[in-house]
Amino acid sequence: MKLSTFRYFGAQAWSGVRRNLSPTAALVILIALFTLGAFLGVIRNAESIGADLVQGFQVVAYLKPDASPVDLDGAARRIAGISGVVGTDVRTKQMELERLVHQFPAYKGVIASLPENPLVDAIVVDIDDPERAGVIASLIARIDAVDEVVYGTLAAERLASFARGLRTLSLAGTVFMVVVISLVVGSVVGLTIEYRAAEIEVASLVGATRWFIMWPFIIEGAILALMLWAVGASAVAALYLPVVRSFQNMMPFAAFADSWGDVYAVSLQLLAISFVSFETATLIALRRLITGMQKG
Amino acid sequence: MIRTVHLSKVYGKGARALDDVSLQINRGEFVFVMGKSGAGKSTLFWVLSGQVRPTSGSVFVNDKSIARATSGVIARLRRQMGLVPQDLKLLERRTAYENVAFAMQVIERPECEIKERVREVLAMVGLAGREDAYPNQLSGGEQQRVAIARAIVNGPQIILADEPTGNLDSKTAEDILKILERLNRKGTTVLVATHNESLVESRNHRVVYLERGRVRIDTGGRPLWGDLQ
């Protein structure tokens, strides 16, 4: 592409932006971009919290009171071999008793006076997916030495369903915002197209290629995306950490995505979505024009 | 140069604009395409320039089939053609110079070549000194000259002029035709759609007469004006 042609494209695109980007359209796009940024932030935090909860999800197998150390070792080995198990932690009844004494030092004397250790050996099992907790628990329960298997059935299901719901809701919101942005951008670029329809028709009649006609609009879409993203992303970046940290203070146990890396990631996602939706809207509007130019 | 074989165009539900049109136009010919309003003159020009796809039949320009050609092929074809549309399609916000220069800009000619060539062509059509006038500051004849200048500025092999003398007084119409004839003498193939019989009568050019989309008379290189009466 020649420099003069590129200058021509740039000048056409910039004049289109200046002429057609009304304050109302800019405001609507900015609000949509900001809302989109908020949805992306929610998705990021939902995934962070979900990943953390999933990582910490455990199944506990309690062995029969008469299980020997050999039974314990054998059960631990068989459990480690089950698909979906990512780690096992053997806790003998002696270790459990010591932990009890450590947790409740006031009852140390009472515990010491017991004729024998009332606790049983246990194996704490880390799994990769809470949704598979039921299946893994039933496999563990089949092992002879195992007396009882405990896992947070309700918690697992609720956790999985909460994470799914939040992600689906945020994705639906993201799609909705992309549609809103595309419609508004489509109408802004549509104004330029309408303004330059005669010029486009003449250009086509004297032998301009389709790309020559389309480039100024594609650049206009990119300028719009970049300008409005810069404003929208700045607002998101300014508010992201304070908002996330206030939630973090309310729920200190939850693993929120509260680093600058997360702010950059959300901003970059917003940029990518802005570009894709702005350019898609532009290309759809252009396609409509070019098809409409065909006389019959 | 231009060949149509059993060319037909039907718009929408049955409006037949062209009906089995077979024509051969050779390099360097000057052809008047005549007919009343709705005879199919404009549709024929639109098909030849790739603005309309025919319903059936074939169109060849410089031996290239354009009936189902891609947009890229059509764009290259139009660089070999100069189109003077019936409604001129001058850009109101551009001067005469800019309107003509635009045709060179869109095919990415260098700026220095554009400056030289546009002034030369505007002088050729008698618009020297009117370069900076906007279309609404020009007379009908001058606007027509700008449209012709834009059509010829890239040195096309073929000119398709759709009613270039419509709404012009006889003197101006005569001047416009003289410009087209001058280009034809230099080797450009010229097709002029018109219903101005007096202009055609006074010339010895080939006449293709369309009626309801069909070729009623084709003088095939001979002026056969009497047959049209």
Short mmCIF file of C-alpha atoms in Angstrom, two decimals:
data_model
loop_
_atom_site.label_atom_id
_atom_site.label_comp_id
_atom_site.label_asym_id
_atom_site.label_seq_id
_atom_site.Cartn_x
_atom_site.Cartn_y
_atom_site.Cartn_z
CA MET A 1 0.00 0.00 0.00
CA LYS A 2 1.35 3.42 -0.97
CA LEU A 3 1.96 6.05 1.70
CA SER A 4 -0.37 8.49 -0.06
CA THR A 5 -3.12 5.85 -0.08
CA PHE A 6 -2.59 5.17 3.60
CA ARG A 7 -2.76 8.92 4.30
CA TYR A 8 -6.00 9.06 2.32
CA PHE A 9 -7.47 6.18 4.33
CA GLY A 10 -6.39 7.76 7.62
CA ALA A 11 -7.81 11.17 6.71
CA GLN A 12 -11.13 9.65 5.63
CA ALA A 13 -11.35 7.55 8.80
CA TRP A 14 -10.51 10.44 11.12
CA SER A 15 -12.98 12.80 9.45
CA GLY A 16 -15.62 10.06 9.80
CA VAL A 17 -14.93 9.76 13.53
CA ARG A 18 -15.07 13.55 14.05
CA ARG A 19 -18.21 13.99 11.98
CA ASN A 20 -20.30 11.07 13.21
CA LEU A 21 -19.38 10.19 16.77
CA SER A 22 -22.13 12.07 18.62
CA PRO A 23 -21.82 12.58 22.40
CA THR A 24 -24.86 10.35 22.90
CA ALA A 25 -23.39 7.48 20.89
CA ALA A 26 -20.05 7.89 22.67
CA LEU A 27 -21.78 7.84 26.07
CA VAL A 28 -23.82 4.73 25.23
CA ILE A 29 -20.71 2.91 23.99
CA LEU A 30 -18.75 4.00 27.07
CA ILE A 31 -21.45 2.78 29.45
CA ALA A 32 -21.65 -0.50 27.53
CA LEU A 33 -17.85 -0.88 27.61
CA PHE A 34 -17.76 -0.10 31.32
CA THR A 35 -20.52 -2.63 32.03
CA LEU A 36 -18.70 -5.13 29.86
CA GLY A 37 -15.53 -4.48 31.88
CA ALA A 38 -17.51 -5.09 35.08
CA PHE A 39 -18.80 -8.41 33.71
CA LEU A 40 -15.29 -9.43 32.74
CA GLY A 41 -14.15 -8.55 36.28
CA VAL A 42 -16.94 -10.69 37.75
CA ILE A 43 -16.00 -13.61 35.49
CA ARG A 44 -12.34 -13.29 36.47
CA ASN A 45 -13.13 -13.24 40.20
CA ALA A 46 -15.68 -16.06 39.94
CA GLU A 47 -13.08 -18.19 38.23
CA SER A 48 -10.42 -17.28 40.77
CA ILE A 49 -12.66 -18.11 43.75
CA GLY A 50 -13.96 -21.25 42.03
CA ALA A 51 -10.43 -22.47 41.23
CA ASP A 52 -9.35 -21.88 44.82
CA LEU A 53 -12.35 -23.73 46.27
CA VAL A 54 -11.91 -26.58 43.85
CA GLN A 55 -8.25 -26.82 44.77
CA GLY A 56 -9.10 -27.12 48.43
CA PHE A 57 -11.91 -29.62 48.02
CA GLN A 58 -11.38 -32.84 50.02
CA VAL A 59 -12.97 -36.24 50.67
CA VAL A 60 -12.23 -37.95 54.01
CA ALA A 61 -12.17 -41.74 54.36
CA TYR A 62 -12.49 -43.07 57.93
CA LEU A 63 -11.18 -46.56 58.48
CA LYS A 64 -12.77 -49.29 60.59
CA PRO A 65 -11.76 -49.15 64.31
CA ASP A 66 -9.96 -52.50 64.02
CA ALA A 67 -7.96 -51.53 60.91
CA SER A 68 -4.27 -52.31 61.21
CA PRO A 69 -1.40 -50.11 59.97
CA VAL A 70 -1.09 -52.54 57.03
CA ASP A 71 -4.78 -51.98 56.19
CA LEU A 72 -4.18 -48.24 56.39
CA ASP A 73 -1.21 -48.38 53.98
CA GLY A 74 -3.11 -50.64 51.59
CA ALA A 75 -6.18 -48.37 51.62
CA ALA A 76 -4.02 -45.28 51.02
CA ARG A 77 -2.32 -46.93 48.03
CA ARG A 78 -5.66 -48.02 46.49
CA ILE A 79 -7.16 -44.56 47.00
CA ALA A 80 -4.14 -42.89 45.38
CA GLY A 81 -4.73 -45.08 42.32
CA ILE A 82 -8.29 -43.85 41.77
CA SER A 83 -8.71 -41.53 38.79
CA GLY A 84 -9.35 -37.93 39.87
CA VAL A 85 -7.42 -38.26 43.15
CA VAL A 86 -4.59 -35.76 43.19
CA GLY A 87 -3.20 -36.48 46.64
CA THR A 88 -3.69 -38.41 49.89
CA ASP A 89 -2.78 -37.53 53.43
CA VAL A 90 -2.75 -40.39 55.91
CA ARG A 91 -3.73 -39.39 59.44
CA THR A 92 -3.40 -42.10 62.03
CA LYS A 93 -5.71 -42.09 65.04
CA GLN A 94 -2.74 -41.07 67.18
CA MET A 95 -2.06 -38.05 64.94
CA GLU A 96 -5.74 -37.14 65.08
CA LEU A 97 -5.74 -37.34 68.87
CA GLU A 98 -2.69 -35.05 69.07
CA ARG A 99 -4.41 -32.61 66.73
CA LEU A 100 -7.46 -32.67 69.05
CA VAL A 101 -5.32 -31.90 72.06
CA HIS A 102 -3.65 -29.09 70.12
CA GLN A 103 -7.00 -27.63 69.06
CA PHE A 104 -8.59 -27.89 72.52
CA PRO A 105 -5.80 -27.55 75.09
CA ALA A 106 -8.37 -27.05 77.90
CA TYR A 107 -9.50 -30.67 77.44
CA LYS A 108 -5.97 -32.08 77.47
CA GLY A 109 -6.51 -33.77 80.88
CA VAL A 110 -9.86 -35.26 79.90
CA ILE A 111 -8.42 -36.63 76.68
CA ALA A 112 -5.40 -38.04 78.51
CA SER A 113 -7.66 -39.84 81.00
CA LEU A 114 -9.48 -41.79 78.28
CA PRO A 115 -8.78 -45.54 78.61
CA GLU A 116 -8.07 -45.83 74.88
CA ASN A 117 -7.98 -43.62 71.78
CA PRO A 118 -11.61 -43.32 70.63
CA LEU A 119 -10.66 -41.96 67.19
CA VAL A 120 -10.10 -43.94 63.99
CA ASP A 121 -7.43 -43.73 61.27
CA ALA A 122 -8.37 -41.42 58.41
CA ILE A 123 -7.18 -40.65 54.90
CA VAL A 124 -7.75 -37.13 53.59
CA VAL A 125 -8.13 -37.25 49.81
CA ASP A 126 -7.59 -34.25 47.49
CA ILE A 127 -9.57 -34.47 44.25
CA ASP A 128 -9.37 -32.48 41.02
CA ASP A 129 -13.06 -31.87 40.45
CA PRO A 130 -15.72 -31.41 43.14
CA GLU A 131 -18.37 -32.60 40.70
CA ARG A 132 -16.74 -36.07 40.77
CA ALA A 133 -16.73 -36.21 44.59
CA GLY A 134 -19.71 -38.61 44.72
CA VAL A 135 -18.18 -41.08 42.26
CA ILE A 136 -14.77 -41.03 43.98
CA ALA A 137 -16.39 -41.41 47.41
CA SER A 138 -18.34 -44.48 46.27
CA LEU A 139 -15.13 -46.06 44.91
CA ILE A 140 -13.33 -45.40 48.19
CA ALA A 141 -16.27 -46.84 50.17
CA ARG A 142 -15.79 -50.19 48.38
CA ILE A 143 -12.37 -50.66 49.98
CA ASP A 144 -12.66 -53.27 52.79
CA ALA A 145 -10.83 -51.34 55.48
CA VAL A 146 -12.88 -48.19 54.92
CA ASP A 147 -15.77 -47.70 57.30
CA GLU A 148 -17.20 -44.35 56.18
CA VAL A 149 -16.53 -41.72 53.54
CA VAL A 150 -17.43 -38.09 54.19
CA TYR A 151 -17.46 -35.21 51.73
CA GLY A 152 -19.44 -32.04 51.45
CA THR A 153 -22.10 -33.28 49.02
CA LEU A 154 -24.23 -30.20 49.26
CA ALA A 155 -21.24 -27.86 49.34
CA ALA A 156 -19.74 -29.53 46.26
CA GLU A 157 -22.93 -29.33 44.26
CA ARG A 158 -23.66 -25.79 45.33
CA LEU A 159 -20.13 -24.71 44.62
CA ALA A 160 -20.17 -26.24 41.16
CA SER A 161 -23.58 -24.83 40.38
CA PHE A 162 -22.69 -21.37 41.76
CA ALA A 163 -19.53 -21.22 39.64
CA ARG A 164 -21.44 -22.40 36.56
CA GLY A 165 -24.28 -19.95 37.15
CA LEU A 166 -22.01 -16.98 37.70
CA ARG A 167 -19.97 -17.77 34.61
CA THR A 168 -23.08 -18.29 32.47
CA LEU A 169 -24.68 -15.10 33.75
CA SER A 170 -21.54 -13.08 33.13
CA LEU A 171 -21.06 -14.61 29.69
CA ALA A 172 -24.67 -13.82 28.80
CA GLY A 173 -24.11 -10.26 30.04
CA THR A 174 -20.92 -10.04 27.99
CA VAL A 175 -22.70 -11.22 24.84
CA PHE A 176 -25.53 -8.76 25.47
CA MET A 177 -23.07 -5.88 25.89
CA VAL A 178 -21.21 -6.91 22.73
CA VAL A 179 -24.52 -6.81 20.85
CA VAL A 180 -25.33 -3.36 22.30
CA ILE A 181 -21.86 -2.06 21.36
CA SER A 182 -22.11 -3.56 17.87
CA LEU A 183 -25.50 -1.94 17.28
CA VAL A 184 -24.33 1.51 18.40
CA VAL A 185 -21.04 1.28 16.50
CA GLY A 186 -22.94 -0.04 13.49
CA SER A 187 -25.12 3.06 13.54
CA VAL A 188 -22.10 5.41 13.93
CA VAL A 189 -20.23 3.79 11.05
CA GLY A 190 -23.54 3.58 9.19
CA LEU A 191 -23.73 7.40 9.34
CA THR A 192 -20.30 7.65 7.70
CA ILE A 193 -21.31 5.12 5.11
CA GLU A 194 -24.50 7.05 4.38
CA TYR A 195 -22.53 10.31 4.21
CA ARG A 196 -20.04 8.79 1.81
CA ALA A 197 -22.44 6.52 -0.14
CA ALA A 198 -22.13 8.59 -3.32
CA GLU A 199 -18.34 8.61 -3.05
CA ILE A 200 -18.28 4.85 -2.50
CA GLU A 201 -20.50 4.30 -5.51
CA VAL A 202 -18.28 6.47 -7.72
CA ALA A 203 -15.14 4.78 -6.38
CA SER A 204 -16.65 1.43 -7.25
CA LEU A 205 -17.63 2.64 -10.74
CA VAL A 206 -14.12 3.84 -11.57
CA GLY A 207 -12.50 0.59 -10.51
CA ALA A 208 -11.71 0.79 -6.80
CA THR A 209 -11.35 -2.63 -5.24
CA ARG A 210 -13.63 -3.69 -2.43
CA TRP A 211 -10.73 -3.44 0.03
CA PHE A 212 -9.90 0.10 -1.09
CA ILE A 213 -13.49 1.04 -0.28
CA MET A 214 -13.52 -0.83 3.02
CA TRP A 215 -10.18 0.23 4.53
CA PRO A 216 -11.18 3.74 5.70
CA PHE A 217 -14.18 2.26 7.52
CA ILE A 218 -12.11 -0.47 9.09
CA ILE A 219 -9.65 2.16 10.32
CA GLU A 220 -12.54 4.28 11.56
CA GLY A 221 -13.82 1.27 13.54
CA ALA A 222 -10.34 0.74 14.98
CA ILE A 223 -9.98 4.41 15.98
CA LEU A 224 -13.39 4.33 17.66
CA ALA A 225 -12.52 1.09 19.45
CA LEU A 226 -9.19 2.42 20.68
CA MET A 227 -10.49 5.82 21.80
CA LEU A 228 -13.51 4.53 23.65
CA TRP A 229 -11.65 1.54 25.06
CA ALA A 230 -9.02 3.91 26.51
CA VAL A 231 -11.72 5.84 28.40
CA GLY A 232 -13.77 2.78 29.39
CA ALA A 233 -10.75 0.74 30.45
CA SER A 234 -9.40 3.66 32.52
CA ALA A 235 -12.66 3.77 34.46
CA VAL A 236 -12.62 0.01 34.95
CA ALA A 237 -8.95 0.09 36.00
CA ALA A 238 -9.57 2.91 38.47
CA LEU A 239 -12.47 1.13 40.14
CA TYR A 240 -11.45 -2.52 39.85
CA LEU A 241 -9.01 -2.88 42.75
CA PRO A 242 -10.94 -0.73 45.29
CA VAL A 243 -14.17 -2.65 44.58
CA VAL A 244 -12.53 -6.09 44.64
CA ARG A 245 -10.62 -5.25 47.83
CA SER A 246 -13.78 -4.09 49.58
CA PHE A 247 -15.33 -7.49 48.79
CA GLN A 248 -12.12 -9.13 49.95
CA ASN A 249 -12.49 -7.37 53.31
CA MET A 250 -16.03 -8.66 53.65
CA MET A 251 -15.03 -12.23 52.65
CA PRO A 252 -11.39 -12.68 53.64
CA PHE A 253 -11.58 -16.47 53.05
CA ALA A 254 -12.37 -16.07 49.35
CA ALA A 255 -9.56 -15.88 46.79
CA PHE A 256 -10.45 -12.74 44.85
CA ALA A 257 -8.42 -11.72 41.78
CA ASP A 258 -7.01 -8.54 43.26
CA SER A 259 -3.64 -7.90 41.67
CA TRP A 260 -2.58 -5.37 39.02
CA GLY A 261 -2.07 -8.36 36.73
CA ASP A 262 -5.81 -8.97 36.95
CA VAL A 263 -6.52 -5.32 36.07
CA TYR A 264 -4.28 -5.60 32.97
CA ALA A 265 -5.89 -8.91 32.01
CA VAL A 266 -9.42 -7.45 32.21
CA SER A 267 -8.31 -4.36 30.25
CA LEU A 268 -6.75 -6.48 27.51
CA GLN A 269 -9.85 -8.68 27.29
CA LEU A 270 -11.92 -5.51 27.00
CA LEU A 271 -9.64 -4.23 24.22
CA ALA A 272 -9.91 -7.49 22.29
CA ILE A 273 -13.70 -7.58 22.63
CA SER A 274 -13.94 -3.88 21.65
CA PHE A 275 -11.91 -4.45 18.49
CA VAL A 276 -13.81 -7.55 17.49
CA SER A 277 -17.24 -6.01 18.08
CA PHE A 278 -16.35 -2.64 16.47
CA GLU A 279 -14.89 -4.27 13.39
CA THR A 280 -17.70 -6.82 13.12
CA ALA A 281 -20.27 -4.01 13.23
CA THR A 282 -18.29 -2.07 10.61
CA LEU A 283 -18.00 -5.02 8.25
CA ILE A 284 -21.70 -5.86 8.59
CA ALA A 285 -22.68 -2.24 7.80
CA LEU A 286 -20.31 -2.20 4.80
CA ARG A 287 -21.52 -5.50 3.49
CA ARG A 288 -25.07 -4.18 3.62
CA LEU A 289 -24.01 -1.10 1.63
CA ILE A 290 -22.05 -2.99 -0.99
CA THR A 291 -24.85 -5.50 -1.48
CA GLY A 292 -27.31 -2.61 -1.75
CA MET A 293 -25.18 -1.00 -4.49
CA GLN A 294 -25.90 -3.96 -6.78
CA LYS A 295 -28.71 -2.73 -9.02
CA GLY A 296 -30.49 -6.00 -9.57
CA MET B 1 -13.98 -6.19 -27.63
CA ILE B 2 -17.56 -6.51 -26.28
CA ARG B 3 -19.71 -9.55 -26.96
CA THR B 4 -23.04 -10.53 -25.52
CA VAL B 5 -24.61 -13.91 -26.24
CA HIS B 6 -28.35 -14.48 -25.66
CA LEU B 7 -28.20 -11.98 -22.83
CA SER B 8 -31.32 -11.58 -20.70
CA LYS B 9 -32.07 -9.69 -17.55
CA VAL B 10 -35.27 -10.09 -15.58
CA TYR B 11 -35.84 -7.83 -12.56
CA GLY B 12 -37.91 -9.05 -9.64
CA LYS B 13 -41.06 -10.86 -10.71
CA GLY B 14 -40.93 -10.89 -14.45
CA ALA B 15 -39.93 -7.37 -15.49
CA ARG B 16 -37.83 -8.31 -18.52
CA ALA B 17 -35.31 -5.51 -19.17
CA LEU B 18 -33.14 -7.40 -21.66
CA ASP B 19 -34.38 -10.25 -23.80
CA ASP B 20 -31.98 -12.47 -25.75
CA VAL B 21 -29.56 -9.71 -26.72
CA SER B 22 -26.63 -10.88 -28.85
CA LEU B 23 -24.18 -8.18 -29.91
CA GLN B 24 -20.61 -7.92 -31.08
CA ILE B 25 -18.90 -4.54 -30.74
CA ASN B 26 -15.40 -4.28 -32.13
CA ARG B 27 -12.47 -2.22 -30.94
CA GLY B 28 -12.66 1.38 -32.07
CA GLU B 29 -16.37 1.36 -32.94
CA PHE B 30 -18.77 4.19 -32.11
CA VAL B 31 -22.21 2.80 -31.34
CA PHE B 32 -25.42 4.57 -30.51
CA VAL B 33 -27.73 2.46 -28.36
CA MET B 34 -31.19 3.84 -28.92
CA GLY B 35 -34.66 3.12 -27.64
CA LYS B 36 -37.48 4.66 -25.68
CA SER B 37 -37.50 4.89 -21.91
CA GLY B 38 -37.59 1.40 -20.43
CA ALA B 39 -36.22 -0.19 -23.62
CA GLY B 40 -33.25 -1.62 -21.68
CA LYS B 41 -30.47 0.82 -22.66
CA SER B 42 -29.34 1.55 -19.10
CA THR B 43 -29.65 -2.11 -18.08
CA LEU B 44 -27.43 -3.09 -21.01
CA PHE B 45 -24.79 -0.60 -19.84
CA TRP B 46 -25.09 -1.78 -16.24
CA VAL B 47 -24.58 -5.39 -17.33
CA LEU B 48 -21.60 -4.44 -19.50
CA SER B 49 -19.99 -2.62 -16.58
CA GLY B 50 -20.74 -5.35 -14.05
CA GLN B 51 -23.21 -3.33 -12.02
CA VAL B 52 -25.94 -5.86 -12.74
CA ARG B 53 -25.64 -9.60 -13.14
CA PRO B 54 -27.55 -10.99 -16.10
CA THR B 55 -30.29 -13.53 -15.51
CA SER B 56 -29.02 -15.66 -18.39
CA GLY B 57 -26.61 -15.47 -21.29
CA SER B 58 -22.99 -14.41 -21.46
CA VAL B 59 -21.06 -11.14 -21.56
CA PHE B 60 -17.46 -10.89 -22.66
CA VAL B 61 -15.32 -7.78 -22.45
CA ASN B 62 -11.87 -8.16 -23.95
CA ASP B 63 -12.63 -11.90 -24.10
CA LYS B 64 -13.18 -12.06 -20.33
CA SER B 65 -16.52 -13.38 -19.15
CA ILE B 66 -18.04 -10.96 -16.65
CA ALA B 67 -21.50 -12.43 -16.13
CA ARG B 68 -20.41 -14.23 -12.95
CA ALA B 69 -17.13 -12.43 -12.35
CA THR B 70 -15.84 -11.71 -8.83
CA SER B 71 -15.74 -8.17 -7.45
CA GLY B 72 -11.96 -8.07 -8.04
CA VAL B 73 -12.34 -8.93 -11.73
CA ILE B 74 -15.13 -6.35 -12.08
CA ALA B 75 -12.91 -3.70 -10.43
CA ARG B 76 -10.09 -4.42 -12.90
CA LEU B 77 -12.56 -4.37 -15.79
CA ARG B 78 -13.87 -0.97 -14.75
CA ARG B 79 -10.35 0.44 -14.94
CA GLN B 80 -10.49 -0.29 -18.66
CA MET B 81 -13.90 1.36 -18.95
CA GLY B 82 -15.01 4.93 -18.59
CA LEU B 83 -18.55 5.18 -17.29
CA VAL B 84 -20.67 8.29 -17.70
CA PRO B 85 -23.82 7.51 -15.71
CA GLN B 86 -27.13 9.06 -16.64
CA ASP B 87 -27.27 10.93 -13.32
CA LEU B 88 -23.54 11.81 -13.62
CA LYS B 89 -22.84 10.95 -9.98
CA LEU B 90 -20.62 13.97 -9.38
CA LEU B 91 -19.55 14.43 -5.77
CA GLU B 92 -21.15 17.65 -4.57
CA ARG B 93 -18.54 18.35 -1.90
CA ARG B 94 -15.66 18.12 -4.35
CA THR B 95 -14.53 20.53 -7.02
CA ALA B 96 -14.38 19.65 -10.72
CA TYR B 97 -10.66 18.94 -10.29
CA GLU B 98 -11.23 16.77 -7.21
CA ASN B 99 -14.06 14.85 -8.88
CA VAL B 100 -11.78 13.90 -11.74
CA ALA B 101 -8.75 13.32 -9.53
CA PHE B 102 -10.80 10.98 -7.36
CA ALA B 103 -10.98 8.46 -10.22
CA MET B 104 -7.18 8.31 -10.22
CA GLN B 105 -6.80 8.33 -6.42
CA VAL B 106 -8.93 5.24 -5.97
CA ILE B 107 -6.71 3.25 -8.29
CA GLU B 108 -3.67 4.59 -6.40
CA ARG B 109 -2.01 6.69 -9.11
CA PRO B 110 0.88 8.87 -7.87
CA GLU B 111 -0.02 12.41 -6.81
CA CYS B 112 2.28 14.08 -9.38
CA GLU B 113 0.72 12.09 -12.23
CA ILE B 114 -2.77 12.96 -10.97
CA LYS B 115 -2.03 16.71 -10.98
CA GLU B 116 -0.71 16.68 -14.52
CA ARG B 117 -3.27 14.32 -16.04
CA VAL B 118 -6.37 15.90 -14.46
CA ARG B 119 -5.49 19.37 -15.74
CA GLU B 120 -4.80 17.93 -19.18
CA VAL B 121 -8.12 16.09 -19.31
CA LEU B 122 -10.13 19.03 -18.00
CA ALA B 123 -8.58 21.18 -20.71
CA MET B 124 -9.40 18.49 -23.28
CA VAL B 125 -13.12 18.66 -22.41
CA GLY B 126 -13.08 22.45 -22.41
CA LEU B 127 -13.03 23.08 -18.68
CA ALA B 128 -9.66 24.80 -18.33
CA GLY B 129 -10.05 27.51 -15.70
CA ARG B 130 -13.08 25.80 -14.10
CA GLU B 131 -11.07 23.35 -12.00
CA ASP B 132 -12.05 24.86 -8.67
CA ALA B 133 -15.77 25.10 -9.33
CA TYR B 134 -18.12 22.83 -7.42
CA PRO B 135 -20.77 20.90 -9.38
CA ASN B 136 -23.54 23.25 -8.24
CA GLN B 137 -21.55 26.16 -9.71
CA LEU B 138 -21.36 24.49 -13.11
CA SER B 139 -23.92 24.44 -15.94
CA GLY B 140 -25.50 21.15 -17.09
CA GLY B 141 -23.10 20.94 -20.02
CA GLU B 142 -20.10 21.63 -17.80
CA GLN B 143 -21.22 18.98 -15.33
CA GLN B 144 -21.50 16.53 -18.22
CA ARG B 145 -17.95 17.44 -19.26
CA VAL B 146 -16.67 16.80 -15.73
CA ALA B 147 -18.33 13.37 -15.82
CA ILE B 148 -16.69 12.66 -19.19
CA ALA B 149 -13.32 13.90 -17.90
CA ARG B 150 -13.64 11.55 -14.93
CA ALA B 151 -14.51 8.70 -17.29
CA ILE B 152 -11.51 9.23 -19.56
CA VAL B 153 -8.87 10.30 -17.05
CA ASN B 154 -7.54 6.76 -16.61
CA GLY B 155 -7.29 6.24 -20.37
CA PRO B 156 -10.02 3.61 -20.79
CA GLN B 157 -10.37 1.39 -23.84
CA ILE B 158 -14.15 1.63 -23.72
CA ILE B 159 -16.51 4.49 -22.82
CA LEU B 160 -20.09 3.79 -21.83
CA ALA B 161 -22.05 7.04 -21.79
CA ASP B 162 -25.63 6.73 -20.64
CA GLU B 163 -27.74 9.60 -22.03
CA PRO B 164 -24.84 12.08 -21.95
CA THR B 165 -26.87 14.66 -23.86
CA GLY B 166 -30.12 14.35 -21.95
CA ASN B 167 -31.42 17.70 -20.64
CA LEU B 168 -28.82 19.64 -22.65
CA ASP B 169 -29.54 22.18 -25.34
CA SER B 170 -28.73 21.07 -28.89
CA LYS B 171 -25.53 23.12 -29.14
CA THR B 172 -24.15 21.72 -25.85
CA ALA B 173 -25.27 18.19 -26.79
CA GLU B 174 -23.42 18.57 -30.07
CA ASP B 175 -20.27 19.69 -28.22
CA ILE B 176 -20.45 16.70 -25.86
CA LEU B 177 -20.78 14.28 -28.75
CA LYS B 178 -17.84 15.91 -30.49
CA ILE B 179 -15.71 15.23 -27.42
CA LEU B 180 -16.74 11.57 -27.49
CA GLU B 181 -16.08 11.36 -31.24
CA ARG B 182 -12.65 12.88 -30.74
CA LEU B 183 -11.86 10.16 -28.19
CA ASN B 184 -13.21 7.55 -30.61
CA ARG B 185 -10.91 8.80 -33.35
CA LYS B 186 -8.00 8.15 -30.98
CA GLY B 187 -9.06 4.50 -30.80
CA THR B 188 -11.44 4.39 -27.84
CA THR B 189 -14.55 2.26 -28.29
CA VAL B 190 -17.57 4.43 -27.46
CA LEU B 191 -21.12 3.34 -26.67
CA VAL B 192 -23.65 6.11 -26.24
CA ALA B 193 -27.18 5.46 -25.01
CA THR B 194 -29.54 8.12 -26.25
CA HIS B 195 -33.04 8.80 -27.42
CA ASN B 196 -32.00 12.02 -29.15
CA GLU B 197 -32.80 11.12 -32.75
CA SER B 198 -31.55 14.36 -34.28
CA LEU B 199 -28.05 13.77 -32.91
CA VAL B 200 -27.96 10.25 -34.28
CA GLU B 201 -29.48 11.25 -37.61
CA SER B 202 -26.68 13.61 -38.44
CA ARG B 203 -23.95 11.00 -37.93
CA ASN B 204 -22.70 7.90 -39.67
CA HIS B 205 -22.32 5.67 -36.65
CA ARG B 206 -23.65 2.20 -35.99
CA VAL B 207 -27.03 2.17 -34.29
CA VAL B 208 -28.43 -0.57 -32.05
CA TYR B 209 -32.11 0.01 -31.44
CA LEU B 210 -33.67 -1.68 -28.42
CA GLU B 211 -37.35 -2.21 -27.92
CA ARG B 212 -38.72 -3.88 -24.80
CA GLY B 213 -35.32 -5.39 -24.14
CA ARG B 214 -34.83 -6.88 -27.59
CA VAL B 215 -32.56 -5.69 -30.39
CA ARG B 216 -34.97 -4.51 -33.03
CA ILE B 217 -32.37 -3.03 -35.40
CA ASP B 218 -28.62 -3.30 -35.51
CA THR B 219 -27.16 -1.39 -38.43
CA GLY B 220 -23.92 -3.28 -37.94
CA GLY B 221 -21.58 -0.46 -38.83
CA ARG B 222 -23.76 1.22 -41.42
CA PRO B 223 -25.92 4.25 -40.68
CA LEU B 224 -29.41 2.99 -41.44
CA TRP B 225 -31.47 5.75 -40.03
CA GLY B 226 -34.42 5.23 -42.34
CA ASP B 227 -35.19 1.84 -40.83
CA LEU B 228 -35.87 3.40 -37.48
CA GLN B 229 -38.71 5.58 -38.64
#
